[in-house]
Coordinates of C-alpha atoms and ligand atoms in Angstrom, one line a residue:
Chain H
M1 CA 1.9 -7.0 24.3
D2 CA 5.2 -8.1 22.5
V3 CA 4.4 -8.4 19.3
I4 CA 7.5 -8.9 17.1
T5 CA 9.6 -11.2 18.5
F6 CA 13.7 -12.4 17.8
D7 CA 14.1 -15.7 19.8
H8 CA 17.8 -16.2 19.0
V9 CA 17.9 -15.4 15.4
G10 CA 20.8 -16.1 14.3
F11 CA 20.9 -14.7 10.1
R12 CA 23.7 -15.3 7.5
Y13 CA 23.2 -14.5 3.7
P14 CA 23.7 -17.4 1.0
D15 CA 27.6 -15.7 0.1
S16 CA 28.3 -14.3 2.8
P17 CA 31.1 -15.6 5.2
E18 CA 30.1 -15.3 8.4
P19 CA 26.9 -14.9 9.5
V20 CA 25.2 -10.8 9.5
L21 CA 23.3 -11.6 12.5
K22 CA 24.2 -13.5 16.0
N23 CA 21.8 -14.5 19.2
I24 CA 19.7 -11.6 18.9
D25 CA 16.8 -12.2 21.9
I26 CA 14.7 -8.9 21.8
A27 CA 10.8 -8.3 21.8
F28 CA 9.4 -5.1 20.6
S29 CA 5.9 -4.2 22.8
G30 CA 2.8 -3.5 20.9
G31 CA 2.3 0.4 20.7
S32 CA 6.5 1.6 21.2
F33 CA 8.5 3.2 19.7
T34 CA 11.5 2.0 19.2
A35 CA 15.3 3.7 17.6
V36 CA 17.8 1.4 16.7
L37 CA 21.2 2.6 15.8
G38 CA 24.1 1.3 14.0
H39 CA 27.1 1.8 12.0
N40 CA 27.3 0.7 8.3
G41 CA 26.6 -2.5 8.2
S42 CA 25.9 -4.0 11.5
G43 CA 22.5 -5.6 10.1
K44 CA 20.5 -3.3 10.8
S45 CA 18.6 -3.8 7.3
T46 CA 18.8 -7.2 7.9
M47 CA 16.7 -6.6 11.3
A48 CA 14.5 -5.6 9.5
K49 CA 13.8 -7.4 6.3
L50 CA 12.9 -10.5 9.2
C51 CA 10.1 -8.5 10.8
N52 CA 8.2 -8.7 7.7
A53 CA 9.7 -12.0 6.1
I54 CA 11.3 -10.8 3.4
L55 CA 14.1 -12.5 4.8
T56 CA 13.7 -16.0 6.9
P57 CA 16.1 -16.6 9.9
T58 CA 18.5 -19.2 9.2
E59 CA 18.5 -20.2 13.4
G60 CA 16.1 -19.1 15.8
A61 CA 13.0 -17.5 15.1
V62 CA 10.6 -14.6 14.5
R63 CA 7.4 -13.9 15.4
V64 CA 4.9 -11.0 14.4
K65 CA 2.0 -12.0 17.2
G66 CA 2.3 -15.4 16.8
M67 CA 3.0 -16.6 14.2
D68 CA 6.6 -17.4 12.7
T69 CA 7.8 -15.6 9.3
R70 CA 8.9 -19.1 8.3
D71 CA 5.3 -20.0 7.5
D72 CA 4.3 -19.7 4.4
N73 CA 0.3 -19.6 5.4
S74 CA 0.8 -16.6 7.4
L75 CA 3.1 -14.9 4.9
L76 CA 0.3 -12.7 3.5
S77 CA -0.6 -11.6 7.8
V78 CA 2.9 -10.9 8.5
R79 CA 3.5 -8.4 5.7
R80 CA 0.2 -7.2 6.7
T81 CA 0.3 -6.6 9.7
V82 CA 4.3 -5.3 9.3
G83 CA 4.6 -2.1 7.4
M84 CA 7.9 -1.4 5.9
V85 CA 9.3 1.9 4.4
F86 CA 12.5 2.1 2.7
Q87 CA 15.1 4.4 2.8
N88 CA 15.1 5.5 -1.3
P89 CA 11.9 6.8 -2.0
D90 CA 12.5 6.8 -5.7
N91 CA 12.1 3.3 -5.5
Q92 CA 9.4 1.7 -3.5
I93 CA 7.0 4.0 -5.3
V94 CA 5.0 1.6 -8.5
A95 CA 2.9 4.0 -10.0
S96 CA 2.8 7.1 -11.3
V97 CA 0.4 8.9 -9.9
V98 CA 0.3 8.9 -6.0
E99 CA -3.2 7.7 -5.9
D100 CA -3.1 4.3 -7.4
D101 CA 0.6 4.2 -6.1
V102 CA -1.3 4.0 -2.5
A103 CA -3.7 2.3 -3.7
F104 CA -1.4 -1.0 -4.5
A105 CA -1.4 -2.9 -1.4
P106 CA -4.9 -2.8 -1.1
E107 CA -5.6 -3.8 -4.6
N108 CA -2.1 -6.7 -3.6
L109 CA -4.8 -7.6 -0.6
G110 CA -7.7 -8.3 -2.9
V111 CA -9.8 -5.4 -1.0
E112 CA -13.3 -3.3 -2.0
P113 CA -12.4 -1.3 -4.6
S114 CA -14.9 1.6 -1.9
E115 CA -13.3 0.3 0.5
I116 CA -9.4 0.7 -1.0
R117 CA -10.4 4.2 -2.2
R118 CA -11.4 5.3 1.3
R119 CA -8.3 3.6 2.8
V120 CA -6.4 5.6 -0.3
D121 CA -7.9 9.0 1.2
N122 CA -6.8 8.3 4.9
A123 CA -3.6 7.3 4.5
L124 CA -3.2 10.4 2.2
R125 CA -4.7 12.7 4.8
R126 CA -2.9 11.0 7.5
V127 CA 0.9 12.3 5.7
G128 CA -1.0 15.1 4.8
M129 CA -0.5 14.3 1.2
Y130 CA -4.3 14.4 0.0
E131 CA -4.2 17.4 -1.5
F132 CA -1.0 15.6 -4.6
R133 CA -3.5 12.1 -5.0
L134 CA -3.4 12.6 -8.7
H135 CA 0.4 14.5 -9.3
A136 CA 2.9 12.4 -9.8
P137 CA 5.5 11.1 -7.9
H138 CA 8.7 11.8 -9.7
L139 CA 7.6 15.4 -9.8
L140 CA 7.4 16.3 -5.5
S141 CA 9.8 16.4 -3.5
G142 CA 11.7 13.8 -1.1
G143 CA 10.5 14.1 1.9
Q144 CA 6.5 14.2 0.1
K145 CA 7.6 11.1 -1.7
Q146 CA 8.4 9.3 2.2
R147 CA 4.9 10.8 2.6
I148 CA 3.4 8.9 0.2
A149 CA 5.9 5.4 0.2
I150 CA 4.3 5.5 4.8
A151 CA 0.7 6.6 3.3
G152 CA 1.4 3.2 0.6
V153 CA 2.1 1.6 4.1
L154 CA -0.9 2.6 5.4
A155 CA -2.9 1.7 3.5
M156 CA -2.6 -1.7 4.9
Q157 CA -3.5 -0.8 7.9
P158 CA -1.0 -2.1 9.7
E159 CA -0.5 -2.6 13.4
I160 CA 3.3 -2.4 13.0
L161 CA 5.7 0.5 11.6
V162 CA 9.1 -0.2 10.3
L163 CA 11.4 2.4 9.0
D164 CA 14.5 1.7 7.9
E165 CA 16.5 5.1 7.3
P166 CA 13.4 6.2 5.3
T167 CA 15.9 10.0 6.1
A168 CA 18.6 9.3 4.8
M169 CA 18.2 10.8 1.8
L170 CA 16.7 14.0 2.5
D171 CA 17.6 17.4 3.5
P172 CA 17.1 18.8 6.6
Y173 CA 13.0 19.7 5.8
G174 CA 12.5 16.1 4.1
R175 CA 13.7 14.6 7.6
R176 CA 11.9 16.6 10.0
E177 CA 8.7 16.4 7.5
V178 CA 8.9 12.7 7.2
L179 CA 9.9 12.6 11.3
A180 CA 6.4 14.8 12.4
T181 CA 4.3 12.5 10.3
V182 CA 5.5 9.2 12.1
E183 CA 5.1 11.5 15.3
E184 CA 1.6 12.4 14.1
L185 CA 0.9 8.7 13.3
R186 CA 2.3 7.3 17.1
A187 CA -0.2 9.7 18.7
E188 CA -3.0 9.8 16.2
T189 CA -3.1 5.5 16.4
G190 CA -0.5 4.4 19.2
M191 CA 1.1 2.2 16.3
T192 CA 4.2 0.6 16.7
V193 CA 7.3 2.1 15.6
L194 CA 10.7 0.7 14.8
L195 CA 12.6 3.7 13.3
I196 CA 16.9 2.2 12.2
T197 CA 18.7 5.7 11.8
H198 CA 21.9 6.9 11.7
H199 CA 20.9 10.2 13.3
M200 CA 21.0 10.3 17.3
D201 CA 19.0 13.4 17.2
E202 CA 16.7 11.2 15.8
C203 CA 16.3 8.9 18.4
I204 CA 15.4 11.2 21.2
N205 CA 12.2 10.8 20.9
A206 CA 11.5 7.4 21.6
D207 CA 11.2 5.2 24.4
R208 CA 13.7 2.6 24.2
V209 CA 17.0 2.6 21.9
V210 CA 18.7 -0.1 20.6
V211 CA 22.2 -0.2 19.3
I212 CA 23.4 -3.5 17.5
S213 CA 27.1 -3.6 16.3
D214 CA 28.4 -5.9 14.0
G215 CA 25.2 -8.2 14.2
E216 CA 25.2 -8.3 17.9
I217 CA 22.9 -5.8 19.8
A218 CA 25.1 -3.9 22.5
L219 CA 23.5 -1.8 24.0
D220 CA 20.0 -1.7 24.6
G221 CA 17.5 0.8 27.2
T222 CA 16.2 4.2 26.9
P223 CA 17.6 7.2 25.1
A224 CA 19.1 8.7 28.5
D225 CA 20.5 5.5 29.9
V226 CA 22.4 4.7 26.4
F227 CA 23.2 8.4 25.4
S228 CA 24.4 8.6 28.3
R229 CA 27.3 5.7 27.6
V230 CA 29.6 7.8 26.0
E231 CA 32.6 5.6 25.8
T232 CA 31.1 2.4 24.9
M233 CA 29.0 4.6 22.6
R234 CA 32.1 6.4 20.7
D235 CA 33.6 2.1 20.7
L236 CA 31.1 1.8 18.6
G237 CA 31.3 4.2 16.2
L238 CA 28.3 6.2 16.4
D239 CA 29.6 9.2 18.4
V240 CA 30.3 11.3 15.0
P241 CA 28.0 12.0 11.9
A242 CA 27.1 9.3 9.7
T243 CA 28.5 9.7 6.4
T244 CA 32.1 10.2 8.1
D245 CA 32.1 6.8 9.7
C246 CA 31.8 3.7 7.3
A247 CA 32.7 0.9 8.5
K248 CA 33.8 -0.7 5.5
P249 CA 34.7 1.8 3.1
G250 CA 35.0 0.1 -0.7
R251 CA 32.7 -2.0 -2.8
M252 CA 30.7 -3.2 0.2
C253 CA 29.8 -0.5 2.2
R254 CA 26.7 1.2 0.7
C255 CA 26.3 4.7 3.0
P256 CA 25.7 7.6 0.5
R257 CA 29.1 8.4 0.1
C258 CA 30.5 5.2 -0.9
R259 CA 27.7 4.9 -3.3
Chain R
M1 CA 18.2 18.3 -23.1
L2 CA 16.6 15.0 -22.5
K3 CA 13.4 16.0 -20.4
D4 CA 11.8 17.1 -24.2
I5 CA 11.4 13.2 -24.1
T6 CA 7.3 13.4 -23.5
L7 CA 7.0 9.8 -24.3
G8 CA 4.8 8.2 -22.1
Q9 CA 4.0 11.3 -20.2
Y10 CA 0.6 11.9 -19.2
F11 CA -1.1 15.2 -18.6
P12 CA -4.3 14.6 -16.1
G13 CA -7.2 16.4 -16.5
D14 CA -11.0 16.3 -16.9
T15 CA -12.3 16.1 -20.1
P16 CA -14.1 13.4 -22.1
V17 CA -11.2 11.6 -24.0
H18 CA -10.0 11.5 -20.9
R19 CA -12.7 10.1 -19.0
L20 CA -13.2 7.2 -22.2
D21 CA -12.5 4.2 -20.8
P22 CA -9.1 2.7 -21.7
R23 CA -10.3 -0.2 -23.1
T24 CA -12.1 1.8 -25.2
K25 CA -9.2 4.3 -26.5
L26 CA -7.1 1.1 -27.5
V27 CA -9.4 0.0 -29.8
C28 CA -10.4 3.4 -30.9
V29 CA -6.4 3.9 -31.1
I30 CA -6.2 0.2 -32.7
L31 CA -9.0 1.4 -35.7
Y32 CA -8.0 4.6 -36.3
F33 CA -4.6 2.7 -37.6
I34 CA -6.2 0.5 -40.2
A35 CA -8.5 3.4 -41.3
L36 CA -4.7 5.7 -41.2
F37 CA -3.1 2.7 -43.5
T38 CA -5.9 2.1 -45.9
A39 CA -6.1 6.5 -46.4
N40 CA -3.6 6.9 -49.2
G41 CA -5.3 9.9 -50.9
P42 CA -5.8 13.7 -50.0
C43 CA -9.6 12.8 -49.0
S44 CA -9.1 9.9 -46.7
V45 CA -6.1 10.7 -45.4
G46 CA -8.3 14.9 -44.9
L47 CA -10.3 11.7 -43.0
V48 CA -8.1 10.7 -40.3
F49 CA -6.7 13.8 -40.0
L50 CA -9.8 15.7 -39.5
T51 CA -10.7 12.5 -36.2
L52 CA -7.4 13.5 -35.0
A53 CA -8.2 17.1 -34.6
F54 CA -11.1 16.7 -33.6
A55 CA -10.5 14.6 -30.8
V56 CA -7.5 16.8 -30.3
G57 CA -9.2 19.6 -29.4
I58 CA -11.8 17.5 -27.1
S59 CA -9.0 16.9 -25.2
R60 CA -7.5 19.9 -24.5
I61 CA -4.3 18.9 -25.3
R62 CA -2.3 21.5 -27.0
P63 CA -1.5 20.0 -31.1
G64 CA 2.2 21.6 -30.3
A65 CA 3.2 19.4 -27.3
L66 CA 2.3 16.5 -30.1
V67 CA 4.5 18.2 -33.1
K68 CA 7.4 18.5 -30.1
G69 CA 7.0 15.1 -29.6
M70 CA 8.1 14.3 -33.0
K71 CA 11.2 15.8 -32.3
P72 CA 13.0 12.5 -31.7
L73 CA 11.8 11.3 -34.9
L74 CA 12.6 14.0 -36.9
F75 CA 16.2 12.1 -38.5
I76 CA 14.1 9.5 -39.8
V77 CA 11.3 11.2 -41.1
I78 CA 13.5 13.7 -43.1
F79 CA 15.1 10.8 -44.4
T80 CA 12.0 9.4 -45.6
A81 CA 10.8 12.8 -46.8
I82 CA 14.5 12.8 -48.9
L83 CA 14.4 9.3 -51.0
N84 CA 10.1 10.2 -51.4
L85 CA 11.2 13.4 -52.4
F86 CA 14.2 12.7 -54.9
F87 CA 13.5 9.5 -56.5
T88 CA 9.9 9.2 -56.9
E89 CA 9.1 8.8 -60.6
G90 CA 6.5 11.6 -62.4
E91 CA 6.4 14.4 -64.0
V92 CA 9.7 16.5 -63.8
L93 CA 9.1 20.3 -62.1
F94 CA 13.1 21.0 -62.0
R95 CA 16.4 19.3 -61.8
W96 CA 19.3 20.8 -60.3
W97 CA 22.8 18.6 -60.7
I98 CA 21.5 14.8 -60.6
F99 CA 18.5 15.1 -58.8
R100 CA 15.3 15.9 -59.7
V101 CA 12.1 16.7 -58.3
T102 CA 8.1 15.5 -60.0
D103 CA 5.3 16.2 -58.7
Q104 CA 4.8 12.5 -57.2
G105 CA 7.3 13.2 -55.3
V106 CA 6.2 16.1 -54.0
Y107 CA 2.5 14.5 -53.6
R108 CA 4.0 11.6 -51.5
T109 CA 6.5 13.6 -49.9
V110 CA 3.6 15.7 -48.0
L111 CA 1.4 12.4 -47.6
M112 CA 4.2 10.3 -46.0
V113 CA 4.6 13.2 -44.0
L114 CA 1.5 13.5 -43.0
R115 CA 0.9 10.3 -42.2
I116 CA 3.9 9.7 -39.6
F117 CA 2.8 12.4 -38.3
L118 CA -0.6 11.3 -37.7
L119 CA 0.6 7.7 -37.1
V120 CA 2.8 9.4 -33.8
S121 CA 0.5 12.2 -32.3
S122 CA -2.4 9.8 -32.5
T123 CA -0.4 7.6 -30.0
F124 CA 0.9 10.6 -28.1
L125 CA -2.9 11.5 -27.7
L126 CA -3.3 8.3 -26.0
T127 CA -0.9 8.3 -23.5
Y128 CA -1.4 12.1 -22.8
T129 CA -4.8 12.0 -22.0
T130 CA -4.6 8.4 -20.3
S131 CA -3.0 7.3 -16.6
P132 CA -0.1 4.8 -17.7
L133 CA -2.2 2.9 -15.1
Q134 CA -5.7 3.3 -16.8
L135 CA -3.3 1.9 -20.1
T136 CA -2.0 -0.7 -18.7
D137 CA -5.1 -2.2 -17.3
G138 CA -6.8 -1.5 -20.3
M139 CA -4.1 -3.4 -22.1
E140 CA -5.3 -6.2 -19.7
R141 CA -8.1 -6.6 -19.5
L142 CA -8.1 -6.4 -23.5
L143 CA -6.2 -8.7 -23.7
A144 CA -7.7 -11.4 -20.4
P145 CA -9.0 -14.3 -23.3
L146 CA -5.2 -15.0 -24.2
K147 CA -4.3 -15.8 -20.2
K148 CA -5.9 -19.5 -20.9
V149 CA -3.4 -19.9 -23.3
R150 CA -1.2 -19.1 -20.1
F151 CA -0.1 -16.1 -22.1
P152 CA 1.8 -13.8 -19.0
V153 CA -0.6 -10.6 -19.6
H154 CA -0.9 -10.0 -15.7
E155 CA 3.0 -10.1 -15.8
L156 CA 3.1 -8.1 -19.2
S157 CA 1.1 -5.3 -18.1
M158 CA 2.8 -4.9 -14.5
M159 CA 6.1 -4.3 -16.3
M160 CA 4.4 -2.0 -18.1
S161 CA 3.3 -0.1 -16.1
I162 CA 6.3 -0.2 -13.4
A163 CA 9.2 1.1 -16.6
L164 CA 6.5 3.8 -17.7
R165 CA 6.7 4.6 -14.3
F166 CA 10.1 4.8 -14.3
I167 CA 10.7 6.6 -17.8
P168 CA 10.9 9.7 -16.0
T169 CA 13.1 8.4 -12.8
L170 CA 15.9 7.4 -14.7
I171 CA 16.1 10.3 -17.6
E172 CA 16.6 12.4 -14.7
E173 CA 19.1 10.1 -13.6
T174 CA 21.1 10.1 -16.9
D175 CA 20.7 13.5 -17.2
K176 CA 22.6 14.2 -14.0
I177 CA 25.6 11.7 -14.8
M178 CA 25.7 13.2 -17.5
S179 CA 26.3 17.2 -16.5
A180 CA 28.4 14.9 -13.7
Q181 CA 30.3 13.4 -16.7
K182 CA 30.9 17.0 -18.5
A183 CA 32.4 18.3 -15.2
R184 CA 34.7 16.3 -15.0
G185 CA 36.0 16.9 -19.3
A186 CA 33.8 13.9 -21.2
D187 CA 32.5 15.9 -24.3
F188 CA 29.8 14.3 -25.5
D189 CA 29.1 16.8 -28.5
T190 CA 31.1 16.4 -30.5
G191 CA 34.1 13.9 -32.9
G192 CA 33.0 11.1 -35.0
L193 CA 29.9 8.5 -34.4
A194 CA 32.7 5.8 -33.1
K195 CA 34.1 8.7 -30.6
R196 CA 30.7 9.3 -29.1
A197 CA 29.8 6.4 -28.8
K198 CA 32.9 5.4 -26.7
A199 CA 31.4 8.8 -24.7
L200 CA 28.3 7.1 -23.8
L201 CA 29.9 4.0 -21.9
P202 CA 30.5 6.2 -18.9
I203 CA 26.9 6.8 -18.8
L204 CA 25.2 3.8 -19.8
V205 CA 27.5 2.0 -17.2
P206 CA 26.2 3.4 -14.2
L207 CA 22.9 3.8 -15.7
F208 CA 22.5 0.0 -15.7
V209 CA 24.0 -0.4 -12.2
S210 CA 21.2 1.8 -11.1
A211 CA 18.5 0.2 -12.7
F212 CA 19.5 -2.9 -11.5
R213 CA 19.6 -2.1 -8.0
R214 CA 16.6 0.0 -8.1
A215 CA 15.0 -3.1 -9.6
D216 CA 16.9 -5.1 -6.0
E217 CA 15.1 -2.4 -4.1
L218 CA 11.6 -1.7 -5.9
A219 CA 10.6 -5.9 -6.1
T220 CA 11.4 -6.1 -2.1
A221 CA 9.3 -3.2 -1.2
M222 CA 6.0 -4.6 -3.5
E223 CA 6.8 -7.5 -1.7
C224 CA 6.4 -6.0 1.4
R225 CA 3.2 -4.7 0.1
C226 CA 2.0 -8.0 -0.3
Y227 CA 2.2 -8.1 -3.6
H228 CA 2.0 -12.1 -5.4
G229 CA 1.6 -11.9 -8.8
G230 CA -2.3 -11.3 -10.1
E231 CA -3.9 -13.6 -8.6
G232 CA -6.8 -12.4 -6.0
R233 CA -6.0 -8.7 -7.4
T234 CA -8.7 -6.0 -7.2
R235 CA -8.3 -2.8 -8.7
M236 CA -9.9 0.9 -6.8
K237 CA -10.5 1.3 -10.1
T238 CA -12.7 -0.3 -12.0
L239 CA -12.6 -0.1 -15.6
K240 CA -16.2 1.1 -16.8
M241 CA -18.1 1.2 -20.2
G242 CA -19.9 4.3 -20.4
V243 CA -22.8 5.3 -23.6
G244 CA -20.1 7.4 -24.6
D245 CA -17.7 4.6 -24.9
Y246 CA -19.9 2.9 -27.4
L247 CA -21.0 6.3 -29.2
T248 CA -17.1 6.5 -29.5
L249 CA -15.9 3.3 -30.8
L250 CA -19.2 3.3 -33.3
L251 CA -17.3 6.2 -35.0
Y252 CA -14.2 5.1 -34.8
C253 CA -16.2 2.0 -36.9
L254 CA -17.4 5.4 -39.2
V255 CA -14.2 6.7 -39.7
V256 CA -12.7 3.0 -40.4
A257 CA -15.6 2.7 -43.4
G258 CA -15.2 6.0 -44.6
A259 CA -11.2 5.8 -45.0
I260 CA -12.1 2.8 -47.2
V261 CA -14.9 3.7 -49.2
L262 CA -13.0 7.5 -50.6
V263 CA -10.1 4.9 -51.2
R264 CA -12.3 3.2 -52.8
L265 CA -13.4 6.4 -55.0
G266 CA -10.1 6.4 -55.9
L267 CA -10.1 9.7 -53.1
Ligands
LIG1 N1 21.5 -9.2 -0.4 C1 23.4 -9.6 0.5 N2 24.1 -10.2 0.4 C2 25.2 -10.7 1.1 N3 25.4 -9.8 1.8 C3 24.7 -8.6 2.3 C4 23.9 -8.7 1.9 N4 23.2 -7.6 2.2 C5 23.6 -7.1 3.0 N5 24.7 -7.6 3.2 C6 26.6 -7.6 4.4 O1 25.3 -7.9 5.7 C7 25.7 -7.5 6.5 C8 24.9 -6.6 7.1 O2 24.3 -5.7 6.0 P1 22.7 -4.8 6.4 O3 22.9 -3.8 5.4 O4 22.0 -5.3 7.1 O5 23.4 -3.5 7.1 P2 22.9 -1.7 7.5 O6 23.2 -1.9 9.2 O7 21.5 -1.4 7.1 O8 23.7 -1.0 6.8 P3 23.3 0.5 6.0 O9 24.1 1.2 7.4 O10 24.5 1.1 5.6 O11 22.4 0.9 5.1 C9 27.1 -6.5 5.4 O12 28.2 -7.1 6.0 C10 26.1 -5.9 4.4 O13 28.1 -6.2 2.9
LIG2 MG1 20.1 -0.6 6.3

């Protein structure tokens, strides 16, 4: 069954001259692991934010388990169903103690204190950070912080996990740490995962790879399928290391190098 | 160098002081302030000093950490100390050039420095032994009656807890930017005030830009985690007053009463 469907979705930021996403028509089935690739500024993050109603489509509709993301009444249900992890671990941690941070989402949802405790402990064990529950997040490594961020989302008990370049700011060790955590989660819970990334090698274990270019879906298929089309991939600017292929060097580009 | 700033830092622990309800600790600090501002003689200041020493002893916080916390205030302390020392009337102990030191001056200076130290240390003891979340939770609960007059209590406490969470991150970032600018030949340590202030600009600008970007991303991350204001929010760690809390409150009331009595007796 499809858990997220994009129905001819178009999106334009209020101040952008042309649409960032054009006529995206795609569905993600429950339990699947999809990797989304695309160069800087292709609209990947925008697509992620459309999945849990942080942004709502200016054209077409996005549905999460049948709920329209534009419907204010289902806003919280949508957000608790689709957990989102972002690039910069520092900017998603709200509390000064690890376990307090993980408790943030269930607290917002009005969950009973004892149930929050149980969820927090579970989530921290899932990402292998239980021993660090009383630590201060700013003293942890990047990979550890990102695992805390994942735990913070897991505490909502979401069915879908969207990760927007979760490894972009990490060293190779941190990257492996975070990817292994996601792999384990998938194996143990059968969660639907949408991994947005710059790194080809992170897509290899995915069931499906979607390549976005200039706001449109350029390629969609199994990893073997997509990666065999070397020419097309090269035309999309995807065969070079992430930090050297800025689509829009300068102010608008938000890749780590231009920043 | 910026790492020395320990403001708002929390040292986790499991002592009776750590376990006290944050509301108790907040009220106790207020009571302690009342006692401190009432105290003006050696005995009453001594009583306040003993109260703090007792609390510090139980909390297992190293007294050195409290003294270190005074560092950023050193300038103000020395400045007021000098004013007190040289410009208080009294029996002259000795003079040098246009300066004269009086017995009253020495006495007032010692008392004043001690009082500033007691004032600052007690707030440090509070933040050292109370996690920011507990602290802001306690504040939110204490101020809850103000919600009736539409005072944004929840928003205020959320803002405070986020500010406390980001202080170390921003300090770290400032350090990084400073080293980067130094590597490019920037000089923060010499020159007049105007030159130094100007040298700070290349630090402040990127710091502000990054702080705004962080705020933006954090707001999104909070929304993603279903944050929608204080309405209907529960807490994992519910606050609960125990016997120890009431006894501590009683003790601090006694200290205030003691200070008032001592002052009345002129001690
Ligand atoms: N808040 C905004 N307002 C206006 N334009 C925006 C905003 N956020 C992004 N854009 C623009 O939308 C386009 C797509 O941005 P998006 O962040 O979705 O790209 P991305 O594929 O995630 O890129 P990256 O790899 O850098 O993360 C870019 O051209 C960007 O400049
Ligand atoms: Mg992005």
